Structures are given as C-alpha cells and as structure tokens.
Amino acid sequence: MLFVNLAVRDLDASIRFFRALGFEFNPKFTDESATCMIVSEQAYVMLLVEPRFADFTTKPIADPAKSTEALYCVSAASREEVDSFADAALAAGGTPAKEPQDFGFMYGRSFHDLDGHHWEVMWMDPQAAEQGPEEYAAQQQSA
C-alpha cells in the first residue's frame, strides 16, 4: 500500500476540491486536522493541515506555491478521461501547470491544486505500457 502525505492550508476546501474530481474519503481516518483520500485499493493521500503535517517532519514545510516538492500522477482509462479530469480540476479552482503533452502513445495534462501541489493525469496506450515506449514506437514504425 502507498500513503502520500500532503500539507494543506484549508482541509475543508481541499476535500471539496478533490471530491469534485471524483475522489472519496475514508471517514475512519478523518478529523479536523486530516483526511484519507482514497485513490485506489492500494493508494491513499493523507491531506493534513499544515500544523498536523509538521508533527511528522523535522524540516520546514515546503510552500508548493513557490517550489515543487513532488509531482503526483494519477492514471486515466482514456484520453477523454484525462481531459474530463483536468477540466474538473480547473473548474473546481485548480490552475494549469503545463500545456497538455501528447506523445501519441501517451497523453497527459497537469494542474496545481488549491495549495499549489502539482498533479498530473495521464493515459498510456495499454500496449505501450506493456511493451515499453521504445519497443512500442519501433513496432508502430514497422507496421
């Protein structure tokens, strides 16, 4: 299982934002300082208000509006789902991070959430994912 922890300024606003993207939350791990966002059966994002997040580190908390601490990527089942997800993020108050990237076998868009965390949503052709991009490209050129 994977748990990613993110510092947020306003937990309620973050919950509304991510709920608008279709995420659900585990109420058993939710209180006034944190919530557990369910990404999949094996991946979760703990949204922690900054003072609670600080309990887990000895370093200063990075300001994601000024620097990138990580890129968080979720997969989509199709190119259309990429656009739908990214459009929902922007409609819910997110901001564009980069221009869409289209490599033919892979398509993605990115946005910043309300706190400035950089999120990516991407689709990859299942055959390219199985074979690897270089082998897939070589196969496409010879076809």
Rosetta silent file (secondary structure, phi, psi, omega in degrees, C-alpha in Angstrom):
SEQUENCE: MLFVNLAVRDLDASIRFFRALGFEFNPKFTDESATCMIVSEQAYVMLLVEPRFADFTTKPIADPAKSTEALYCVSAASREEVDSFADAALAAGGTPAKEPQDFGFMYGRSFHDLDGHHWEVMWMDPQAAEQGPEEYAAQQQSA
SCORE:     score description
SCORE:     0.000 S_00000001
   1 L     0.000  149.588  179.780    0.000    0.000    0.000 S_00000001
   2 E  -120.964  129.180  173.652    1.109    3.546   -0.672 S_00000001
   3 E  -120.869  120.205  173.998    0.300    6.540    1.535 S_00000001
   4 E  -105.461  134.693  179.286    1.310   10.004    0.343 S_00000001
   5 E  -109.278  129.311  179.129    1.006   12.821    2.873 S_00000001
   6 E  -123.894  134.974  173.540    0.280   16.375    1.695 S_00000001
   7 E   -81.303  133.492  177.624    0.194   19.547    3.754 S_00000001
   8 E  -130.425  152.556  179.364   -2.878   21.689    3.062 S_00000001
   9 L   -82.951  -42.526 -175.487   -3.929   25.086    4.373 S_00000001
  10 L  -127.364  102.807 -174.807   -7.716   24.569    4.380 S_00000001
  11 H   -62.748  -44.429 -179.097   -8.811   20.961    4.835 S_00000001
  12 H   -62.020  -42.545  178.401  -12.490   21.569    4.033 S_00000001
  13 H   -64.306  -39.886  178.672  -11.640   23.424    0.802 S_00000001
  14 H   -65.093  -40.218  177.602   -9.235   20.631   -0.199 S_00000001
  15 H   -62.100  -45.252  178.583  -11.891   17.989    0.445 S_00000001
  16 H   -60.714  -43.572 -179.643  -14.376   19.909   -1.731 S_00000001
  17 H   -59.415  -53.895 -175.996  -11.749   20.294   -4.478 S_00000001
  18 H   -72.127  -28.951  174.339  -10.790   16.614   -4.602 S_00000001
  19 H   -64.798  -35.832  177.436  -14.388   15.456   -4.181 S_00000001
  20 H   -64.530  -20.097  177.847  -15.185   17.496   -7.343 S_00000001
  21 L   -92.064   -0.176  176.945  -12.589   15.304   -9.103 S_00000001
  22 L    99.034    2.001  179.638  -14.416   12.153   -8.016 S_00000001
  23 L   -77.455  150.069  174.553  -12.283   11.109   -5.044 S_00000001
  24 E  -112.629  165.913 -175.336  -13.839    9.644   -1.918 S_00000001
  25 E  -129.123  145.280  179.256  -12.588    9.876    1.659 S_00000001
  26 E   -88.740  110.430 -177.243  -12.363    7.344    4.467 S_00000001
  27 H   -64.976  -21.254  178.987  -14.329    8.778    7.410 S_00000001
  28 H   -68.223  -21.573 -179.330  -12.495    6.469    9.843 S_00000001
  29 H  -119.941   39.682 -179.376   -9.309    8.428    9.166 S_00000001
  30 L  -130.422  131.005  171.084  -10.820   11.899    9.040 S_00000001
  31 L  -145.235 -163.027 -177.091  -10.928   14.550   11.736 S_00000001
  32 L   -71.639  -11.445 -177.478  -10.500   18.330   11.884 S_00000001
  33 L  -114.473   -7.292 -175.503   -6.787   18.054   11.052 S_00000001
  34 E  -161.444  158.563  171.378   -6.620   15.276    8.445 S_00000001
  35 E  -148.709  156.206  179.643   -8.475   13.087    5.977 S_00000001
  36 E  -108.143  108.512  178.716   -7.642    9.991    3.987 S_00000001
  37 E   -86.569  127.447 -177.919   -8.354   10.415    0.265 S_00000001
  38 E   -88.846  117.135  176.942   -8.862    7.091   -1.488 S_00000001
  39 L   -94.244  -43.340  176.523   -7.021    6.895   -4.814 S_00000001
  40 L  -158.455 -176.106  178.455   -7.330    3.111   -5.208 S_00000001
  41 L   -66.036  -17.518 -177.355   -7.451   -0.012   -3.059 S_00000001
  42 L  -119.265   -1.131 -176.158   -3.683    0.293   -2.671 S_00000001
  43 E  -135.687  133.161 -176.674   -3.035    4.066   -2.801 S_00000001
  44 E  -138.443  150.106  174.020   -4.156    6.837   -0.461 S_00000001
  45 E  -120.011  119.028  175.294   -3.371   10.519    0.009 S_00000001
  46 E   -87.528  116.411  175.379   -3.456   11.857    3.532 S_00000001
  47 E   -94.045  116.920 -175.268   -4.410   15.523    3.443 S_00000001
  48 E  -121.081  131.116  174.741   -3.068   17.074    6.650 S_00000001
  49 E   -61.086  150.312 -171.099   -3.459   20.675    7.784 S_00000001
  50 H   -51.727  -44.835  179.217   -0.017   22.243    7.974 S_00000001
  51 H   -62.328  -35.335  178.166    0.350   22.138   11.801 S_00000001
  52 H   -71.411  -41.535  177.014   -0.561   18.421   11.819 S_00000001
  53 H   -58.044  -39.514 -178.655    1.773   17.718    8.875 S_00000001
  54 H   -61.785  -23.929  177.894    4.575   19.433   10.832 S_00000001
  55 L   -63.900  -19.775 -174.066    4.199   16.766   13.544 S_00000001
  56 L  -101.757    1.109 -176.390    5.695   14.232   11.105 S_00000001
  57 L  -140.422  154.834  175.032    8.811   16.091    9.971 S_00000001
  58 L  -102.529   -4.005 -179.768   11.791   17.919   11.412 S_00000001
  59 L   -98.906  160.818  174.488   12.255   20.027    8.272 S_00000001
  60 L   -63.309  149.433  177.147   10.345   23.143    7.234 S_00000001
  61 L   -78.444  128.489  178.830    7.216   22.503    5.179 S_00000001
  62 L   -68.316  146.506  174.093    7.758   23.413    1.538 S_00000001
  63 L   -94.049  103.841 -175.769    5.453   26.009    0.038 S_00000001
  64 L   -66.288  -12.766  175.537    4.115   24.257   -3.075 S_00000001
  65 L   -76.368  -17.655 -177.092    3.023   27.607   -4.495 S_00000001
  66 L  -113.636  -22.820 -179.490    6.712   28.616   -4.702 S_00000001
  67 L  -147.922  160.047 -179.475    8.558   25.337   -5.285 S_00000001
  68 L   -99.077  120.166  178.354    7.808   21.801   -6.429 S_00000001
  69 L   -91.812  -25.729  178.748    8.186   19.180   -3.746 S_00000001
  70 L  -171.591  166.534  171.382    6.936   16.322   -5.944 S_00000001
  71 E  -113.131  129.949 -178.830    4.728   15.528   -8.935 S_00000001
  72 E  -108.366  122.656 -174.272    1.626   13.460   -8.178 S_00000001
  73 E  -122.429  133.540  173.317    0.301   11.482  -11.115 S_00000001
  74 E  -119.262  149.732 -178.400   -2.924    9.524  -11.497 S_00000001
  75 E   -94.369  157.242  177.591   -3.794    7.387  -14.487 S_00000001
  76 L  -126.690  156.612 -177.016   -6.860    7.629  -16.678 S_00000001
  77 L   -82.051  -14.023 -177.882   -8.537    4.985  -18.835 S_00000001
  78 L  -158.982  167.656  175.414   -8.665    7.170  -21.959 S_00000001
  79 H   -62.449  -38.873 -179.765   -7.616   10.472  -23.471 S_00000001
  80 H   -63.933  -37.446  178.371  -11.168   11.729  -22.901 S_00000001
  81 H   -67.491  -34.795  174.843  -10.930   10.815  -19.221 S_00000001
  82 H   -58.207  -51.255 -178.269   -7.686   12.814  -18.982 S_00000001
  83 H   -63.110  -42.525 -179.993   -9.465   15.880  -20.349 S_00000001
  84 H   -61.360  -45.158 -179.143  -12.526   15.360  -18.160 S_00000001
  85 H   -64.487  -49.108 -179.023  -10.416   15.009  -15.007 S_00000001
  86 H   -64.215  -40.967  177.889   -8.204   18.016  -15.777 S_00000001
  87 H   -62.767  -38.784  177.823  -11.210   20.137  -16.764 S_00000001
  88 H   -64.363  -39.566  178.387  -12.921   19.206  -13.464 S_00000001
  89 H   -62.400  -43.701  179.985   -9.778   20.253  -11.557 S_00000001
  90 H   -67.756  -39.087  178.519   -9.724   23.626  -13.288 S_00000001
  91 H   -66.375  -28.755 -179.029  -13.461   24.130  -12.751 S_00000001
  92 L   -85.880    1.860  176.358  -13.021   23.348   -9.034 S_00000001
  93 L   114.146   -1.131  175.529  -10.401   26.088   -8.632 S_00000001
  94 L   -70.698  167.953  178.598   -7.167   24.439   -9.755 S_00000001
  95 E  -125.632  149.276  179.804   -4.792   26.227  -12.099 S_00000001
  96 E   -61.683  141.684  177.496   -2.980   24.897  -15.184 S_00000001
  97 L  -100.079  -44.766 -178.826    0.553   23.649  -14.521 S_00000001
  98 L  -148.311  168.829  173.911    1.791   22.970  -18.068 S_00000001
  99 L   -68.674  153.240  175.203    0.458   22.645  -21.586 S_00000001
 100 L   -55.819  146.696  178.596   -1.061   19.229  -22.458 S_00000001
 101 E  -115.862  123.515 -178.667    1.534   16.676  -23.542 S_00000001
 102 E  -125.490  110.220  179.343    0.677   14.349  -26.434 S_00000001
 103 L  -106.961   14.515 -178.013    3.203   11.681  -27.397 S_00000001
 104 L    82.226  -65.867  179.844    0.719    9.603  -29.415 S_00000001
 105 L   -82.539  -12.262 -178.500    1.007    6.536  -27.163 S_00000001
 106 E  -143.735  138.840 -178.570    0.700    8.715  -24.046 S_00000001
 107 E  -138.325  134.722  179.981   -1.369   11.815  -23.306 S_00000001
 108 E  -150.455  158.241  174.129   -1.402   13.913  -20.185 S_00000001
 109 E  -134.555  161.107 -178.278   -2.431   17.168  -18.616 S_00000001
 110 E  -139.210  158.381  179.636   -1.398   18.809  -15.385 S_00000001
 111 E  -155.286  162.182  171.768   -2.736   21.263  -12.844 S_00000001
 112 E  -102.078  136.872  176.065   -1.980   22.784   -9.457 S_00000001
 113 L   -77.904 -171.703 -175.043   -4.458   22.100   -6.658 S_00000001
 114 L   -61.762  -27.432 -179.728   -5.665   24.797   -4.248 S_00000001
 115 L   -94.246   -5.788  179.818   -2.395   24.681   -2.281 S_00000001
 116 L    99.310    2.368  176.112   -0.157   24.641   -5.364 S_00000001
 117 L   -64.402  139.119 -176.547    0.684   20.908   -5.389 S_00000001
 118 E   -90.692  116.489  179.394    1.488   19.759   -8.946 S_00000001
 119 E  -112.988  144.763  174.900   -0.816   16.962  -10.179 S_00000001
 120 E  -123.275  146.180  170.175   -0.658   15.086  -13.477 S_00000001
 121 E  -128.074  129.727 -174.341   -3.316   12.912  -15.079 S_00000001
 122 E  -140.189  151.188  172.780   -2.167   10.661  -17.879 S_00000001
 123 E  -119.430  138.337  173.881   -3.338    7.963  -20.253 S_00000001
 124 E  -129.819  134.971  176.082   -0.991    5.475  -21.869 S_00000001
 125 L   -51.830  126.904 -177.143   -1.898    3.057  -24.642 S_00000001
 126 H   -55.566  -34.920  178.474   -2.119   -0.319  -22.841 S_00000001
 127 H   -67.267  -39.365  178.117    0.107   -1.941  -25.475 S_00000001
 128 H   -67.013  -37.447  178.496    2.766    0.736  -24.982 S_00000001
 129 H   -65.017  -38.431 -178.987    2.555    0.265  -21.212 S_00000001
 130 H   -72.951  -43.352 -175.045    3.067   -3.473  -21.586 S_00000001
 131 H   -85.235  -27.155 -170.778    5.862   -3.304  -24.174 S_00000001
 132 L    97.773  146.189 -173.950    7.599   -0.135  -23.087 S_00000001
 133 H   -59.306  -40.741 -176.493    7.638    3.089  -25.123 S_00000001
 134 H   -67.896  -46.241  179.497   10.706    2.310  -27.252 S_00000001
 135 H   -64.825  -39.698  178.811    9.570   -1.165  -28.329 S_00000001
 136 H   -62.350  -45.020  179.953    6.046    0.131  -28.963 S_00000001
 137 H   -62.220  -42.885  179.084    7.384    3.007  -31.119 S_00000001
 138 H   -62.545  -40.335  179.284    9.590    0.613  -33.104 S_00000001
 139 H   -65.543  -40.386 -179.735    6.631   -1.688  -33.681 S_00000001
 140 H   -66.235  -35.802 -179.821    4.459    1.221  -34.844 S_00000001
 141 H   -70.969  -33.160 -178.567    7.138    2.373  -37.312 S_00000001
 142 H   -83.488  -12.201 -178.210    7.498   -1.097  -38.844 S_00000001
 143 L   -80.265    0.000    0.000    3.726   -1.583  -39.201 S_00000001
